């Protein structure tokens, strides 16, 4: 099953999840031993978020937040820790992520990397003059 893993450093990888036992594999990929929260920010995708990420001090995942915010059309609360993105079947269960949503996630991650590289809040860093 096609899925994406969004790491804290903005890296997006595409681990192949098994069709059966996907939740166990998702837990492993995000480092959760217990609770995995699901976020529905797009009707064809699910974000799988570490259920205790904030409580155990995991850093914010700004790429996952940016993606969820883009899909919802508004700024959303932060997520903490690595996040997995899967497709969503009509019945609400996990499914393989489609190409269009995967491409969008990669594009959002690239935008976040570029923004972080340009300085705070996406403004170019000032040039020092001698």
PDB file of C-alpha atoms in Angstrom:
ATOM      1  CA  UNK A   1       0.000   0.000   0.000  1.00  0.00           C
ATOM      2  CA  UNK A   2       1.451   3.363  -0.984  1.00  0.00           C
ATOM      3  CA  UNK A   3       2.020   5.734   1.907  1.00  0.00           C
ATOM      4  CA  UNK A   4       4.227   8.669   2.817  1.00  0.00           C
ATOM      5  CA  UNK A   5       6.285   9.263   5.946  1.00  0.00           C
ATOM      6  CA  UNK A   6       6.851  12.930   6.761  1.00  0.00           C
ATOM      7  CA  UNK A   7       9.881  13.309   9.022  1.00  0.00           C
ATOM      8  CA  UNK A   8      10.623  16.223  11.318  1.00  0.00           C
ATOM      9  CA  UNK A   9      13.434  17.406   9.015  1.00  0.00           C
ATOM     10  CA  UNK A  10      10.882  17.867   6.140  1.00  0.00           C
ATOM     11  CA  UNK A  11      12.000  14.662   4.399  1.00  0.00           C
ATOM     12  CA  UNK A  12       9.216  12.698   2.726  1.00  0.00           C
ATOM     13  CA  UNK A  13       9.809   9.014   2.057  1.00  0.00           C
ATOM     14  CA  UNK A  14       7.516   6.389   0.569  1.00  0.00           C
ATOM     15  CA  UNK A  15       7.555   3.207   2.645  1.00  0.00           C
ATOM     16  CA  UNK A  16       5.459   0.391   1.265  1.00  0.00           C
ATOM     17  CA  UNK A  17       2.872  -0.644   3.848  1.00  0.00           C
ATOM     18  CA  UNK A  18       1.370  -4.129   3.948  1.00  0.00           C
ATOM     19  CA  UNK A  19      -2.286  -4.419   2.955  1.00  0.00           C
ATOM     20  CA  UNK A  20      -3.001  -6.294   6.183  1.00  0.00           C
ATOM     21  CA  UNK A  21      -1.432  -5.085   9.399  1.00  0.00           C
ATOM     22  CA  UNK A  22      -0.959  -1.535   8.129  1.00  0.00           C
ATOM     23  CA  UNK A  23      -1.626   0.007  11.552  1.00  0.00           C
ATOM     24  CA  UNK A  24       1.204  -1.971  13.114  1.00  0.00           C
ATOM     25  CA  UNK A  25       3.564  -0.825  10.359  1.00  0.00           C
ATOM     26  CA  UNK A  26       2.370   2.783  10.775  1.00  0.00           C
ATOM     27  CA  UNK A  27       3.103   2.577  14.513  1.00  0.00           C
ATOM     28  CA  UNK A  28       6.617   1.384  13.741  1.00  0.00           C
ATOM     29  CA  UNK A  29       7.216   4.158  11.201  1.00  0.00           C
ATOM     30  CA  UNK A  30       6.157   6.943  13.567  1.00  0.00           C
ATOM     31  CA  UNK A  31       7.645   5.408  16.706  1.00  0.00           C
ATOM     32  CA  UNK A  32       4.363   4.999  18.584  1.00  0.00           C
ATOM     33  CA  UNK A  33       4.000   2.120  20.990  1.00  0.00           C
ATOM     34  CA  UNK A  34       0.392   2.816  21.891  1.00  0.00           C
ATOM     35  CA  UNK A  35      -1.923   5.446  20.448  1.00  0.00           C
ATOM     36  CA  UNK A  36      -1.968   6.568  16.825  1.00  0.00           C
ATOM     37  CA  UNK A  37      -4.369   9.405  16.088  1.00  0.00           C
ATOM     38  CA  UNK A  38      -5.930   9.757  12.643  1.00  0.00           C
ATOM     39  CA  UNK A  39      -6.566  13.134  11.115  1.00  0.00           C
ATOM     40  CA  UNK A  40      -8.995  13.592   8.248  1.00  0.00           C
ATOM     41  CA  UNK A  41      -7.864  16.755   6.449  1.00  0.00           C
ATOM     42  CA  UNK A  42      -8.639  15.582   2.900  1.00  0.00           C
ATOM     43  CA  UNK A  43     -11.507  13.285   1.950  1.00  0.00           C
ATOM     44  CA  UNK A  44      -9.118  10.892   0.152  1.00  0.00           C
ATOM     45  CA  UNK A  45      -6.301  10.813   2.734  1.00  0.00           C
ATOM     46  CA  UNK A  46      -5.585  10.078   6.384  1.00  0.00           C
ATOM     47  CA  UNK A  47      -2.761  11.500   8.485  1.00  0.00           C
ATOM     48  CA  UNK A  48      -1.532   9.122  11.172  1.00  0.00           C
ATOM     49  CA  UNK A  49      -0.087  11.083  14.087  1.00  0.00           C
ATOM     50  CA  UNK A  50       1.786   9.908  17.192  1.00  0.00           C
ATOM     51  CA  UNK A  51      -0.922   9.962  19.875  1.00  0.00           C
ATOM     52  CA  UNK A  52       1.483  10.962  22.646  1.00  0.00           C
ATOM     53  CA  UNK A  53       3.892  13.016  20.561  1.00  0.00           C
ATOM     54  CA  UNK A  54       3.357  16.318  22.300  1.00  0.00           C
ATOM     55  CA  UNK A  55       3.224  14.787  25.787  1.00  0.00           C
ATOM     56  CA  UNK A  56       6.560  12.998  25.359  1.00  0.00           C
ATOM     57  CA  UNK A  57       8.247  16.070  23.900  1.00  0.00           C
ATOM     58  CA  UNK A  58       8.489  15.270  20.206  1.00  0.00           C
ATOM     59  CA  UNK A  59       9.187  18.296  18.035  1.00  0.00           C
ATOM     60  CA  UNK A  60       6.515  19.873  15.867  1.00  0.00           C
ATOM     61  CA  UNK A  61       6.180  18.525  12.352  1.00  0.00           C
ATOM     62  CA  UNK A  62       5.778  21.721  10.391  1.00  0.00           C
ATOM     63  CA  UNK A  63       5.619  19.941   7.050  1.00  0.00           C
ATOM     64  CA  UNK A  64       2.697  17.763   8.166  1.00  0.00           C
ATOM     65  CA  UNK A  65       1.011  20.838   9.628  1.00  0.00           C
ATOM     66  CA  UNK A  66       1.482  22.747   6.362  1.00  0.00           C
ATOM     67  CA  UNK A  67       0.047  19.848   4.359  1.00  0.00           C
ATOM     68  CA  UNK A  68      -2.979  19.435   6.624  1.00  0.00           C
ATOM     69  CA  UNK A  69      -3.532  23.202   6.596  1.00  0.00           C
ATOM     70  CA  UNK A  70      -3.351  23.301   2.787  1.00  0.00           C
ATOM     71  CA  UNK A  71      -5.875  20.491   2.514  1.00  0.00           C
ATOM     72  CA  UNK A  72      -8.240  22.200   4.987  1.00  0.00           C
ATOM     73  CA  UNK A  73      -7.736  25.699   3.584  1.00  0.00           C
ATOM     74  CA  UNK A  74      -6.840  27.208   6.969  1.00  0.00           C
ATOM     75  CA  UNK A  75      -4.034  27.212   9.532  1.00  0.00           C
ATOM     76  CA  UNK A  76      -4.291  24.236  11.877  1.00  0.00           C
ATOM     77  CA  UNK A  77      -2.820  23.242  15.218  1.00  0.00           C
ATOM     78  CA  UNK A  78       0.650  21.665  15.234  1.00  0.00           C
ATOM     79  CA  UNK A  79       1.365  17.964  15.031  1.00  0.00           C
ATOM     80  CA  UNK A  80       4.311  16.398  16.867  1.00  0.00           C
ATOM     81  CA  UNK A  81       6.653  13.683  15.659  1.00  0.00           C
ATOM     82  CA  UNK A  82       6.842  11.875  12.328  1.00  0.00           C
ATOM     83  CA  UNK A  83       3.549  11.510  10.464  1.00  0.00           C
ATOM     84  CA  UNK A  84       2.337   8.878   8.024  1.00  0.00           C
ATOM     85  CA  UNK A  85      -0.058   9.719   5.190  1.00  0.00           C
ATOM     86  CA  UNK A  86      -2.209   7.038   3.592  1.00  0.00           C
ATOM     87  CA  UNK A  87      -5.101   7.096   1.217  1.00  0.00           C
ATOM     88  CA  UNK A  88      -8.631   6.720   2.528  1.00  0.00           C
ATOM     89  CA  UNK A  89     -11.215   4.341   1.133  1.00  0.00           C
ATOM     90  CA  UNK A  90     -14.887   5.346   0.944  1.00  0.00           C
ATOM     91  CA  UNK A  91     -15.594   3.342   4.095  1.00  0.00           C
ATOM     92  CA  UNK A  92     -12.941   5.346   5.984  1.00  0.00           C
ATOM     93  CA  UNK A  93     -10.273   2.642   6.190  1.00  0.00           C
ATOM     94  CA  UNK A  94      -6.671   3.008   5.024  1.00  0.00           C
ATOM     95  CA  UNK A  95      -6.009   2.676   1.314  1.00  0.00           C
ATOM     96  CA  UNK A  96      -3.135   3.295  -1.042  1.00  0.00           C
ATOM     97  CA  UNK A  97      -2.365   7.000  -1.473  1.00  0.00           C
ATOM     98  CA  UNK A  98      -3.048   8.269  -4.980  1.00  0.00           C
ATOM     99  CA  UNK A  99      -0.450   9.963  -7.166  1.00  0.00           C
ATOM    100  CA  UNK A 100      -2.006  13.424  -7.050  1.00  0.00           C
ATOM    101  CA  UNK A 101      -2.060  13.599  -3.252  1.00  0.00           C
ATOM    102  CA  UNK A 102       1.458  12.178  -3.034  1.00  0.00           C
ATOM    103  CA  UNK A 103       2.728  14.789  -5.489  1.00  0.00           C
ATOM    104  CA  UNK A 104       1.003  17.519  -3.500  1.00  0.00           C
ATOM    105  CA  UNK A 105       2.632  16.317  -0.268  1.00  0.00           C
ATOM    106  CA  UNK A 106       6.067  16.331  -1.923  1.00  0.00           C
ATOM    107  CA  UNK A 107       5.441  19.852  -3.254  1.00  0.00           C
ATOM    108  CA  UNK A 108       4.399  21.123   0.197  1.00  0.00           C
ATOM    109  CA  UNK A 109       7.529  19.579   1.723  1.00  0.00           C
ATOM    110  CA  UNK A 110       9.702  21.278  -0.903  1.00  0.00           C
ATOM    111  CA  UNK A 111       8.010  24.619  -0.188  1.00  0.00           C
ATOM    112  CA  UNK A 112       8.616  24.198   3.547  1.00  0.00           C
ATOM    113  CA  UNK A 113      12.310  23.395   2.908  1.00  0.00           C
ATOM    114  CA  UNK A 114      12.676  26.467   0.709  1.00  0.00           C
ATOM    115  CA  UNK A 115      10.916  28.666   3.245  1.00  0.00           C
ATOM    116  CA  UNK A 116      13.072  27.415   6.102  1.00  0.00           C
ATOM    117  CA  UNK A 117      16.176  27.943   3.989  1.00  0.00           C
ATOM    118  CA  UNK A 118      15.297  31.559   3.295  1.00  0.00           C
ATOM    119  CA  UNK A 119      15.050  32.626   6.941  1.00  0.00           C
ATOM    120  CA  UNK A 120      12.307  33.308   9.445  1.00  0.00           C
ATOM    121  CA  UNK A 121       8.762  33.429   8.066  1.00  0.00           C
ATOM    122  CA  UNK A 122       9.965  33.002   4.499  1.00  0.00           C
ATOM    123  CA  UNK A 123      11.643  36.399   4.312  1.00  0.00           C
ATOM    124  CA  UNK A 124      15.047  36.498   2.648  1.00  0.00           C
ATOM    125  CA  UNK A 125      17.918  36.830   5.078  1.00  0.00           C
ATOM    126  CA  UNK A 126      19.508  40.279   5.060  1.00  0.00           C
ATOM    127  CA  UNK A 127      22.854  40.557   3.335  1.00  0.00           C
ATOM    128  CA  UNK A 128      25.716  41.800   5.495  1.00  0.00           C
ATOM    129  CA  UNK A 129      27.456  44.791   4.057  1.00  0.00           C
ATOM    130  CA  UNK A 130      31.109  45.502   4.776  1.00  0.00           C
TER     131      UNK A 130
END
